[in-house]
mmCIF file of C-alpha atoms in Angstrom:
data_model
loop_
_atom_site.group_PDB
_atom_site.id
_atom_site.type_symbol
_atom_site.label_atom_id
_atom_site.label_comp_id
_atom_site.label_asym_id
_atom_site.label_seq_id
_atom_site.Cartn_x
_atom_site.Cartn_y
_atom_site.Cartn_z
ATOM 1 C CA GLN A 1 -14.762 -9.990 5.074
ATOM 2 C CA VAL A 2 -12.005 -8.683 3.175
ATOM 3 C CA GLN A 3 -8.345 -10.073 3.434
ATOM 4 C CA LEU A 4 -5.311 -8.098 2.129
ATOM 5 C CA VAL A 5 -1.813 -9.855 1.294
ATOM 6 C CA GLU A 6 1.239 -8.377 0.584
ATOM 7 C CA SER A 7 4.056 -9.528 -1.194
ATOM 8 C CA GLY A 8 7.316 -8.531 -3.046
ATOM 9 C CA GLY A 9 9.351 -7.200 -0.339
ATOM 10 C CA GLY A 10 12.995 -8.032 0.703
ATOM 11 C CA LEU A 11 16.513 -7.103 1.100
ATOM 12 C CA VAL A 12 17.816 -4.944 -1.727
ATOM 13 C CA GLN A 13 21.138 -2.658 -2.179
ATOM 14 C CA PRO A 14 20.899 1.086 -2.239
ATOM 15 C CA GLY A 15 19.614 2.247 -5.495
ATOM 16 C CA GLY A 16 17.782 -0.780 -6.393
ATOM 17 C CA SER A 17 14.244 -1.288 -7.077
ATOM 18 C CA LEU A 18 11.602 -3.340 -5.700
ATOM 19 C CA ARG A 19 7.914 -3.816 -6.599
ATOM 20 C CA LEU A 20 5.380 -4.532 -3.668
ATOM 21 C CA SER A 21 1.988 -6.016 -4.530
ATOM 22 C CA CYS A 22 -1.058 -6.234 -2.354
ATOM 23 C CA ALA A 23 -3.931 -8.620 -3.575
ATOM 24 C CA ALA A 24 -7.574 -8.286 -1.742
ATOM 25 C CA SER A 25 -10.102 -10.892 -1.637
ATOM 26 C CA GLY A 26 -13.485 -10.925 -0.296
ATOM 27 C CA SER A 27 -17.016 -9.296 -0.385
ATOM 28 C CA ILE A 28 -15.590 -6.278 -2.304
ATOM 29 C CA PHE A 29 -18.347 -3.600 -4.054
ATOM 30 C CA SER A 30 -15.795 -1.120 -4.912
ATOM 31 C CA ILE A 31 -12.495 0.486 -3.766
ATOM 32 C CA LYS A 32 -12.555 3.936 -2.842
ATOM 33 C CA THR A 33 -8.685 4.406 -1.968
ATOM 34 C CA ARG A 34 -5.465 2.325 -2.251
ATOM 35 C CA ALA A 35 -2.523 3.551 -0.065
ATOM 36 C CA TRP A 36 0.709 2.233 1.090
ATOM 37 C CA TYR A 37 2.124 2.924 4.695
ATOM 38 C CA ARG A 38 5.319 2.084 6.075
ATOM 39 C CA GLN A 39 6.527 1.775 9.544
ATOM 40 C CA ALA A 40 10.194 1.585 10.883
ATOM 41 C CA PRO A 41 11.193 0.447 14.374
ATOM 42 C CA GLY A 42 10.531 3.226 16.918
ATOM 43 C CA LYS A 43 8.916 5.437 14.320
ATOM 44 C CA GLU A 44 5.357 6.472 13.680
ATOM 45 C CA ARG A 45 3.499 4.658 10.538
ATOM 46 C CA GLU A 46 3.312 7.168 7.792
ATOM 47 C CA LEU A 47 1.509 7.586 4.625
ATOM 48 C CA VAL A 48 3.780 6.701 1.568
ATOM 49 C CA ALA A 49 1.442 6.668 -1.214
ATOM 50 C CA SER A 50 -2.139 6.540 -2.057
ATOM 51 C CA ILE A 51 -4.585 6.704 -4.883
ATOM 52 C CA THR A 52 -8.265 7.111 -5.437
ATOM 53 C CA ASN A 53 -10.790 5.556 -7.807
ATOM 54 C CA GLY A 54 -10.483 8.340 -9.808
ATOM 55 C CA GLY A 55 -6.689 8.019 -10.270
ATOM 56 C CA SER A 56 -5.516 10.636 -7.889
ATOM 57 C CA THR A 57 -2.302 9.993 -6.544
ATOM 58 C CA ASN A 58 -0.592 11.481 -3.455
ATOM 59 C CA TYR A 59 3.128 10.843 -2.116
ATOM 60 C CA VAL A 60 4.860 11.469 0.824
ATOM 61 C CA ASP A 61 7.611 14.351 -0.174
ATOM 62 C CA SER A 62 10.516 11.685 0.427
ATOM 63 C CA VAL A 63 9.521 9.344 -2.056
ATOM 64 C CA LYS A 64 8.614 11.535 -4.884
ATOM 65 C CA GLY A 65 10.099 10.734 -8.258
ATOM 66 C CA ARG A 66 10.895 7.567 -7.005
ATOM 67 C CA PHE A 67 8.039 5.756 -6.092
ATOM 68 C CA THR A 68 4.873 4.938 -8.209
ATOM 69 C CA ILE A 69 1.430 3.499 -6.831
ATOM 70 C CA SER A 70 -0.827 1.983 -9.215
ATOM 71 C CA GLY A 71 -4.071 -0.091 -9.128
ATOM 72 C CA ASP A 72 -5.584 -3.020 -10.706
ATOM 73 C CA ASN A 73 -9.413 -3.192 -10.470
ATOM 74 C CA ALA A 74 -9.896 -6.584 -12.166
ATOM 75 C CA GLU A 75 -7.460 -8.157 -9.589
ATOM 76 C CA ASN A 76 -8.565 -6.030 -6.650
ATOM 77 C CA ALA A 77 -4.726 -5.050 -6.250
ATOM 78 C CA VAL A 78 -2.525 -2.366 -5.399
ATOM 79 C CA TYR A 79 1.406 -1.909 -6.438
ATOM 80 C CA LEU A 80 4.130 0.105 -5.394
ATOM 81 C CA GLN A 81 7.066 0.386 -7.600
ATOM 82 C CA MET A 82 10.043 1.395 -5.526
ATOM 83 C CA ASN A 83 13.190 2.534 -7.647
ATOM 84 C CA SER A 84 16.425 4.305 -6.303
ATOM 85 C CA LEU A 85 15.808 2.726 -2.820
ATOM 86 C CA LYS A 86 17.745 4.560 -0.050
ATOM 87 C CA PRO A 87 18.521 3.077 3.668
ATOM 88 C CA GLU A 88 15.836 5.447 4.762
ATOM 89 C CA ASP A 89 13.414 3.451 3.155
ATOM 90 C CA THR A 90 13.862 0.354 5.294
ATOM 91 C CA ALA A 91 10.692 -0.375 6.995
ATOM 92 C CA VAL A 92 7.479 -2.797 7.110
ATOM 93 C CA TYR A 93 5.291 -1.720 4.478
ATOM 94 C CA TYR A 94 1.661 -1.918 4.936
ATOM 95 C CA CYS A 95 -1.365 -1.963 2.259
ATOM 96 C CA LYS A 96 -4.607 -0.380 3.210
ATOM 97 C CA LEU A 97 -7.854 -0.250 1.060
ATOM 98 C CA ILE A 98 -10.699 1.997 1.830
ATOM 99 C CA LEU A 99 -13.744 0.324 0.407
ATOM 100 C CA GLU A 100 -17.502 -0.406 0.206
ATOM 101 C CA GLN A 101 -18.550 -4.251 0.826
ATOM 102 C CA LEU A 102 -21.277 -5.955 -1.123
ATOM 103 C CA GLU A 103 -23.606 -6.162 1.790
ATOM 104 C CA GLN A 104 -23.178 -2.800 3.358
ATOM 105 C CA ARG A 105 -23.020 -0.274 0.696
ATOM 106 C CA GLY A 106 -23.283 3.256 1.530
ATOM 107 C CA TYR A 107 -20.236 2.736 4.383
ATOM 108 C CA THR A 108 -16.625 2.695 4.000
ATOM 109 C CA PHE A 109 -14.356 0.300 5.626
ATOM 110 C CA GLN A 110 -10.531 0.207 6.033
ATOM 111 C CA TYR A 111 -8.604 -3.007 5.721
ATOM 112 C CA TRP A 112 -5.109 -3.350 6.405
ATOM 113 C CA GLY A 113 -2.695 -6.052 5.198
ATOM 114 C CA ARG A 114 -0.079 -7.800 7.745
ATOM 115 C CA GLY A 115 2.891 -6.005 6.066
ATOM 116 C CA THR A 116 5.910 -6.988 4.111
ATOM 117 C CA GLN A 117 9.449 -6.113 5.372
ATOM 118 C CA VAL A 118 11.450 -3.958 2.873
ATOM 119 C CA THR A 119 15.349 -3.669 3.715
ATOM 120 C CA VAL A 120 17.772 -1.465 2.035
ATOM 121 C CA SER A 121 21.417 -2.162 2.696
ATOM 122 C CA SER A 122 24.830 -3.028 1.327
#
């Protein structure tokens, strides 16, 4: 079993910055992909950014140049640095890991955090 805990969300003014953190604990063998999703009320959940264990990154067009995703293997963590925040970035942000567990190698599993609220407003 694996648990993910997000932190770093909050209220910030337009143009401000936030750094989201997601720490994973449990029987992790290897992490294949780290990702951040977000969902605003009444809207579909969307993939914001992802990074593979090889370092390949992907961003939704609306955040390119403003957000940066990174990982920390020593801590089994993933981060999302968010700069130049806009009101449309307001959403609940979720961390997701695609990983192999220690006792079930050869199979991949998806784990989600419970979310952290990001509100961009004056």
